[in-house]
Amino acid sequence: MRVFRSFDNLGNDARGAVVAIGNFDGLHLGHQTLLDHARKIARDLNAPLGILTFEPHPRMLFRAGEPEFRLTSADDRITAASDLDIDLFFEAEFNRDFAAMSAEEFIERILVNGLGVCHVVVGWDFCFGKGRAGNVDLLREIGEKSGFGVTAIEAVTHDNGIIYSSTAIRQALREGRPQDATHLLGRPWEVAGVVIKGDQRGRTIGFPTANVALGNHLRPKFGVYAVELGLISDENDETVERWIDGVANIGVRPSFGGDADAGLEAHLFDFDQDIYGRRVRVRLHGFIRGEQKFDGLDALKAQIAADVIAAKEILGKI
């Protein structure tokens, strides 16, 4: 998969694609269904398959100051897309100038002159351009004149009737339901980052931890989770060389006075290597309990021991 962040003077081999357009936060099963439709069209037209997305997420520009909400960072989204047989990944810089483009200008500058699309695939409620004035009807109207086709996909629902959406996944995570998030994503939700040095209190009580900052990831419900930590072998490649079972606390550690920002601390089972500075991926598999404050270290150690048993039971069923 080739990644483009500028659309000026694209080579002919990067133009004329069938392009799916959206924010694709999480690249969940609803997104993947849309991409399946786009892939079929691309095969029928003998054209490459592309994604057009935006960075940063438009919500970060228009609703700055709100709590972190992203399911995937920009890099994580590219990694997820690379596993889906995408040929071309177009990432547009979403800034004030981009947001000020009219819907008609977006189509002309980006889709026609920039990418030279042969077909676009969007969700049924896709809106674009200044003031979100553009919609599927306008895309079809201008596409017919400009020589590209348009397909709009209806909302995709899970067996229980819940729509596959980034909003539903965020809600599941904020409510401590990682298994439900997994069902909607098609894979466990994960945090990617570098293992940083903490205060090493865990080591002093017999439960050393790998600490990972949450960055701009969404904050799931604070508490203890059954997790897998994946060691990434090459910082230029997100491929995991080994997955290690563990238990993790996400939160502000009230037993130690509380931190200014939430973090993730993972205690890994049967593992004692030094991984400071290593890039890792941490998958959430099950919620064990909410974060709580303990009166002393003995009570904390006893609870962590119980959490380890609970985590192993959850992970043993996966």
Tab-separated table of C-alpha atoms in Angstrom:
chain	number	residue	atom	x	y	z
A	1	MET	CA	0.000	0.000	0.000
A	2	ARG	CA	1.353	3.419	-0.967
A	3	VAL	CA	0.638	6.443	1.215
A	4	PHE	CA	0.194	9.953	-0.200
A	5	ARG	CA	-0.149	13.192	1.745
A	6	SER	CA	0.042	15.494	-1.264
A	7	PHE	CA	-2.171	15.149	-4.308
A	8	ASP	CA	-0.308	17.520	-6.635
A	9	ASN	CA	1.180	15.924	-9.736
A	10	LEU	CA	0.278	12.355	-8.859
A	11	GLY	CA	1.638	9.802	-11.284
A	12	ASN	CA	-0.781	8.048	-13.601
A	13	ASP	CA	-0.431	4.862	-11.547
A	14	ALA	CA	-1.910	6.700	-8.530
A	15	ARG	CA	-4.802	8.288	-10.435
A	16	GLY	CA	-8.026	6.814	-11.727
A	17	ALA	CA	-8.754	4.791	-8.584
A	18	VAL	CA	-11.980	3.742	-6.962
A	19	VAL	CA	-11.764	5.768	-3.744
A	20	ALA	CA	-13.625	5.222	-0.478
A	21	ILE	CA	-13.959	8.480	1.452
A	22	GLY	CA	-14.361	8.960	5.205
A	23	ASN	CA	-12.641	9.521	8.536
A	24	PHE	CA	-12.292	5.758	9.082
A	25	ASP	CA	-11.533	6.114	12.795
A	26	GLY	CA	-11.055	2.531	13.940
A	27	LEU	CA	-11.527	1.003	10.487
A	28	HIS	CA	-14.305	-1.077	12.039
A	29	LEU	CA	-16.491	-3.707	10.377
A	30	GLY	CA	-18.861	-1.072	8.999
A	31	HIS	CA	-15.915	0.642	7.303
A	32	GLN	CA	-14.690	-2.722	6.070
A	33	THR	CA	-18.086	-3.459	4.502
A	34	LEU	CA	-17.897	-0.143	2.659
A	35	LEU	CA	-14.402	-1.057	1.493
A	36	ASP	CA	-15.640	-4.461	0.329
A	37	HIS	CA	-18.133	-2.684	-1.948
A	38	ALA	CA	-15.382	-0.387	-3.212
A	39	ARG	CA	-13.067	-3.374	-3.810
A	40	LYS	CA	-15.673	-5.138	-5.951
A	41	ILE	CA	-16.206	-1.996	-8.032
A	42	ALA	CA	-12.438	-1.587	-8.438
A	43	ARG	CA	-12.127	-5.153	-9.701
A	44	ASP	CA	-15.014	-4.694	-12.126
A	45	LEU	CA	-13.405	-1.499	-13.465
A	46	ASN	CA	-9.864	-2.929	-13.366
A	47	ALA	CA	-8.856	0.074	-11.254
A	48	PRO	CA	-6.763	0.448	-8.094
A	49	LEU	CA	-8.527	0.703	-4.736
A	50	GLY	CA	-7.880	3.758	-2.584
A	51	ILE	CA	-8.905	5.396	0.671
A	52	LEU	CA	-9.218	9.150	1.123
A	53	THR	CA	-9.199	10.252	4.736
A	54	PHE	CA	-8.344	13.326	6.772
A	55	GLU	CA	-5.721	14.162	9.389
A	56	PRO	CA	-6.207	15.416	11.968
A	57	HIS	CA	-9.770	14.194	12.455
A	58	PRO	CA	-12.087	17.158	11.650
A	59	ARG	CA	-13.578	16.929	15.134
A	60	MET	CA	-10.174	17.873	16.561
A	61	LEU	CA	-10.300	21.151	14.638
A	62	PHE	CA	-13.924	22.076	15.231
A	63	ARG	CA	-14.303	20.755	18.788
A	64	ALA	CA	-10.894	21.360	20.282
A	65	GLY	CA	-10.721	20.974	24.035
A	66	GLU	CA	-13.112	18.035	24.216
A	67	PRO	CA	-11.936	14.766	25.822
A	68	GLU	CA	-9.761	12.478	23.708
A	69	PHE	CA	-11.921	10.350	21.435
A	70	ARG	CA	-9.805	8.707	18.752
A	71	LEU	CA	-9.927	4.953	18.360
A	72	THR	CA	-6.849	4.919	16.152
A	73	SER	CA	-3.958	7.305	15.704
A	74	ALA	CA	-2.970	8.328	12.185
A	75	ASP	CA	-0.208	5.698	12.109
A	76	ASP	CA	-2.474	2.982	13.534
A	77	ARG	CA	-5.092	3.716	10.891
A	78	ILE	CA	-2.520	3.270	8.134
A	79	THR	CA	-1.386	-0.002	9.718
A	80	ALA	CA	-4.981	-1.272	9.835
A	81	ALA	CA	-5.583	-0.229	6.222
A	82	SER	CA	-2.437	-2.024	5.042
A	83	ASP	CA	-4.013	-5.301	6.206
A	84	LEU	CA	-7.088	-4.775	4.006
A	85	ASP	CA	-5.633	-5.036	0.483
A	86	ILE	CA	-5.769	-1.297	-0.139
A	87	ASP	CA	-3.571	-0.055	-2.987
A	88	LEU	CA	-3.514	3.684	-2.308
A	89	PHE	CA	-3.935	5.599	0.953
A	90	PHE	CA	-4.599	9.328	0.515
A	91	GLU	CA	-4.369	11.400	3.697
A	92	ALA	CA	-5.509	15.015	3.317
A	93	GLU	CA	-4.294	17.610	5.818
A	94	PHE	CA	-7.454	18.921	7.461
A	95	ASN	CA	-6.773	22.534	8.409
A	96	ARG	CA	-8.718	25.803	8.324
A	97	ASP	CA	-8.077	26.308	4.608
A	98	PHE	CA	-9.222	22.781	3.784
A	99	ALA	CA	-12.330	23.198	5.936
A	100	ALA	CA	-13.166	26.451	4.131
A	101	MET	CA	-13.402	24.780	0.706
A	102	SER	CA	-16.892	24.677	-0.715
A	103	ALA	CA	-18.337	21.285	-1.549
A	104	GLU	CA	-17.964	22.022	-5.274
A	105	GLU	CA	-14.335	23.077	-4.802
A	106	PHE	CA	-13.584	19.890	-2.841
A	107	ILE	CA	-14.879	17.779	-5.717
A	108	GLU	CA	-12.999	19.745	-8.373
A	109	ARG	CA	-9.680	20.244	-6.549
A	110	ILE	CA	-9.364	16.968	-4.665
A	111	LEU	CA	-11.417	14.327	-6.450
A	112	VAL	CA	-11.176	15.422	-10.084
A	113	ASN	CA	-7.941	17.395	-10.496
A	114	GLY	CA	-6.026	15.834	-7.618
A	115	LEU	CA	-6.932	12.157	-7.575
A	116	GLY	CA	-8.657	11.791	-10.938
A	117	VAL	CA	-11.099	9.329	-9.378
A	118	CYS	CA	-13.079	6.979	-11.571
A	119	HIS	CA	-15.562	6.129	-8.814
A	120	VAL	CA	-16.149	7.131	-5.178
A	121	VAL	CA	-17.783	5.095	-2.425
A	122	VAL	CA	-19.184	6.780	0.693
A	123	GLY	CA	-21.616	6.202	3.506
A	124	TRP	CA	-25.227	7.193	2.906
A	125	ASP	CA	-24.897	10.182	5.282
A	126	PHE	CA	-21.577	11.501	3.956
A	127	CYS	CA	-21.351	15.302	4.101
A	128	PHE	CA	-18.442	17.462	3.014
A	129	GLY	CA	-17.335	21.002	2.175
A	130	LYS	CA	-17.736	24.235	4.084
A	131	GLY	CA	-20.649	24.016	6.489
A	132	ARG	CA	-21.077	20.337	5.471
A	133	ALA	CA	-23.102	21.636	2.531
A	134	GLY	CA	-22.198	18.787	0.187
A	135	ASN	CA	-23.991	15.445	0.214
A	136	VAL	CA	-24.382	12.291	-1.846
A	137	ASP	CA	-26.850	13.943	-4.257
A	138	LEU	CA	-24.347	16.693	-5.080
A	139	LEU	CA	-21.587	14.115	-5.539
A	140	ARG	CA	-23.736	12.210	-8.015
A	141	GLU	CA	-24.757	15.361	-9.883
A	142	ILE	CA	-21.203	16.618	-10.354
A	143	GLY	CA	-19.796	13.128	-10.804
A	144	GLU	CA	-22.065	12.544	-13.775
A	145	LYS	CA	-20.735	15.727	-15.396
A	146	SER	CA	-17.117	15.057	-14.457
A	147	GLY	CA	-16.986	11.414	-15.430
A	148	PHE	CA	-16.875	9.530	-12.135
A	149	GLY	CA	-19.432	7.246	-10.540
A	150	VAL	CA	-20.796	7.376	-6.998
A	151	THR	CA	-21.970	4.587	-4.706
A	152	ALA	CA	-23.507	5.295	-1.281
A	153	ILE	CA	-23.633	2.443	1.238
A	154	GLU	CA	-26.437	2.141	3.784
A	155	ALA	CA	-25.644	1.777	7.469
A	156	VAL	CA	-24.385	-1.693	8.403
A	157	THR	CA	-25.794	-3.307	11.554
A	158	HIS	CA	-24.596	-6.043	13.905
A	159	ASP	CA	-26.765	-9.095	14.592
A	160	ASN	CA	-28.114	-7.351	17.708
A	161	GLY	CA	-29.257	-4.367	15.663
A	162	ILE	CA	-26.466	-1.994	16.738
A	163	ILE	CA	-25.018	0.014	13.851
A	164	TYR	CA	-21.332	-0.539	13.246
A	165	SER	CA	-20.028	2.913	14.064
A	166	SER	CA	-17.097	4.620	15.753
A	167	THR	CA	-19.590	6.188	18.165
A	168	ALA	CA	-20.889	2.796	19.318
A	169	ILE	CA	-17.339	1.531	19.809
A	170	ARG	CA	-16.367	4.575	21.856
A	171	GLN	CA	-19.418	4.080	24.043
A	172	ALA	CA	-18.584	0.404	24.609
A	173	LEU	CA	-15.029	1.251	25.665
A	174	ARG	CA	-16.097	4.094	27.940
A	175	GLU	CA	-18.525	1.704	29.626
A	176	GLY	CA	-15.892	-1.016	30.148
A	177	ARG	CA	-17.188	-3.383	27.458
A	178	PRO	CA	-14.085	-4.216	25.389
A	179	GLN	CA	-15.600	-7.459	24.084
A	180	ASP	CA	-18.455	-5.482	22.511
A	181	ALA	CA	-15.900	-3.123	20.971
A	182	THR	CA	-14.105	-6.163	19.549
A	183	HIS	CA	-17.311	-7.396	17.908
A	184	LEU	CA	-17.824	-4.027	16.213
A	185	LEU	CA	-14.191	-3.485	15.247
A	186	GLY	CA	-13.584	-6.999	14.015
A	187	ARG	CA	-10.448	-7.114	16.206
A	188	PRO	CA	-9.552	-6.139	19.783
A	189	TRP	CA	-9.167	-2.419	20.439
A	190	GLU	CA	-5.585	-1.519	21.140
A	191	VAL	CA	-3.261	1.266	22.227
A	192	ALA	CA	0.090	1.655	20.478
A	193	GLY	CA	3.001	3.505	22.021
A	194	VAL	CA	6.483	3.390	23.490
A	195	VAL	CA	7.216	1.805	26.871
A	196	ILE	CA	8.285	4.605	29.186
A	197	LYS	CA	9.851	4.604	32.650
A	198	GLY	CA	7.389	5.016	35.482
A	199	ASP	CA	8.094	5.335	39.194
A	200	GLN	CA	8.807	1.557	39.348
A	201	ARG	CA	6.504	1.061	42.352
A	202	GLY	CA	5.111	-2.088	40.751
A	203	ARG	CA	8.536	-3.722	40.823
A	204	THR	CA	8.880	-3.061	44.557
A	205	ILE	CA	5.662	-4.960	45.317
A	206	GLY	CA	6.395	-7.902	43.022
A	207	PHE	CA	4.372	-6.786	39.994
A	208	PRO	CA	6.655	-4.910	37.555
A	209	THR	CA	4.795	-3.055	34.828
A	210	ALA	CA	5.342	-1.746	31.319
A	211	ASN	CA	4.016	1.819	31.164
A	212	VAL	CA	2.495	3.229	27.967
A	213	ALA	CA	1.130	6.764	27.568
A	214	LEU	CA	-2.371	6.919	26.082
A	215	GLY	CA	-1.532	9.943	23.952
A	216	ASN	CA	-4.543	11.073	21.953
A	217	HIS	CA	-6.284	7.706	22.210
A	218	LEU	CA	-9.737	7.597	23.738
A	219	ARG	CA	-9.772	6.974	27.503
A	220	PRO	CA	-11.687	3.769	28.141
A	221	LYS	CA	-13.344	3.162	31.490
A	222	PHE	CA	-10.704	3.393	34.202
A	223	GLY	CA	-9.938	0.052	35.723
A	224	VAL	CA	-8.191	-3.279	35.285
A	225	TYR	CA	-8.200	-5.269	32.044
A	226	ALA	CA	-6.997	-8.595	30.692
A	227	VAL	CA	-4.593	-7.647	27.910
A	228	GLU	CA	-2.045	-8.837	25.397
A	229	LEU	CA	1.069	-6.757	24.809
A	230	GLY	CA	2.706	-7.074	21.406
A	231	LEU	CA	6.407	-6.354	20.945
A	232	ILE	CA	7.070	-4.544	17.663
A	233	SER	CA	10.307	-5.654	16.067
A	234	ASP	CA	10.941	-2.703	13.738
A	235	GLU	CA	9.982	0.908	14.522
A	236	ASN	CA	9.271	1.419	10.809
A	237	ASP	CA	6.935	-1.574	10.719
A	238	GLU	CA	4.056	-2.235	13.132
A	239	THR	CA	4.340	-6.019	12.786
A	240	VAL	CA	4.330	-7.734	16.177
A	241	GLU	CA	7.047	-10.322	16.775
A	242	ARG	CA	5.490	-11.704	19.958
A	243	TRP	CA	2.267	-11.329	21.964
A	244	ILE	CA	2.510	-11.603	25.760
A	245	ASP	CA	-0.458	-12.102	28.101
A	246	GLY	CA	-0.886	-9.698	30.975
A	247	VAL	CA	-3.118	-7.585	33.172
A	248	ALA	CA	-3.229	-3.793	32.900
A	249	ASN	CA	-4.516	-0.863	34.874
A	250	ILE	CA	-5.794	2.135	32.951
A	251	GLY	CA	-6.330	5.256	35.006
A	252	VAL	CA	-4.725	7.734	37.376
A	253	ARG	CA	-3.541	5.372	40.175
A	254	PRO	CA	-5.490	6.781	43.133
A	255	SER	CA	-3.616	4.547	45.610
A	256	PHE	CA	-0.464	6.552	44.863
A	257	GLY	CA	-1.973	10.014	44.982
A	258	GLY	CA	-3.331	10.122	41.440
A	259	ASP	CA	-1.667	11.327	38.230
A	260	ALA	CA	-2.505	14.382	36.157
A	261	ASP	CA	-3.327	12.261	33.120
A	262	ALA	CA	-4.416	8.678	32.681
A	263	GLY	CA	-1.898	6.065	31.674
A	264	LEU	CA	-1.681	2.340	31.016
A	265	GLU	CA	0.425	0.018	33.195
A	266	ALA	CA	0.677	-3.611	32.081
A	267	HIS	CA	2.029	-6.439	34.219
A	268	LEU	CA	3.165	-9.229	31.889
A	269	PHE	CA	2.988	-12.896	32.790
A	270	ASP	CA	6.201	-14.946	32.783
A	271	PHE	CA	8.205	-12.127	31.228
A	272	ASP	CA	11.149	-10.223	32.697
A	273	GLN	CA	12.945	-8.598	29.751
A	274	ASP	CA	13.870	-4.909	29.713
A	275	ILE	CA	11.607	-3.317	27.091
A	276	TYR	CA	12.038	0.377	27.953
A	277	GLY	CA	11.943	2.378	24.744
A	278	ARG	CA	10.340	-0.436	22.748
A	279	ARG	CA	7.258	0.308	20.703
A	280	VAL	CA	4.364	-1.952	21.653
A	281	ARG	CA	0.694	-2.585	20.975
A	282	VAL	CA	-1.615	-3.363	23.902
A	283	ARG	CA	-4.924	-5.113	23.181
A	284	LEU	CA	-7.867	-4.964	25.606
A	285	HIS	CA	-9.695	-8.283	25.939
A	286	GLY	CA	-11.789	-8.089	29.097
A	287	PHE	CA	-12.733	-5.691	31.888
A	288	ILE	CA	-12.064	-7.059	35.382
A	289	ARG	CA	-12.937	-4.242	37.783
A	290	GLY	CA	-13.028	-0.496	38.143
A	291	GLU	CA	-10.078	1.509	39.412
A	292	GLN	CA	-10.090	1.911	43.181
A	293	LYS	CA	-7.991	3.266	46.033
A	294	PHE	CA	-6.508	0.843	48.553
A	295	ASP	CA	-5.671	1.554	52.176
A	296	GLY	CA	-2.249	-0.073	52.043
A	297	LEU	CA	0.223	-2.055	49.969
A	298	ASP	CA	-0.876	-5.413	51.369
A	299	ALA	CA	-4.449	-4.844	50.224
A	300	LEU	CA	-3.201	-3.656	46.833
A	301	LYS	CA	-0.905	-6.680	46.382
A	302	ALA	CA	-3.711	-9.089	47.289
A	303	GLN	CA	-6.046	-7.463	44.772
A	304	ILE	CA	-3.443	-7.500	41.994
A	305	ALA	CA	-2.868	-11.220	42.632
A	306	ALA	CA	-6.617	-11.768	42.248
A	307	ASP	CA	-6.637	-9.626	39.096
A	308	VAL	CA	-3.887	-11.794	37.602
A	309	ILE	CA	-5.995	-14.918	38.142
A	310	ALA	CA	-9.047	-13.234	36.594
A	311	ALA	CA	-7.038	-12.032	33.590
A	312	LYS	CA	-5.603	-15.490	32.946
A	313	GLU	CA	-9.104	-16.940	33.032
A	314	ILE	CA	-10.349	-14.410	30.481
A	315	LEU	CA	-7.344	-14.815	28.201
A	316	GLY	CA	-7.569	-18.593	28.395
A	317	LYS	CA	-10.979	-18.408	26.703
A	318	ILE	CA	-9.804	-16.381	23.716
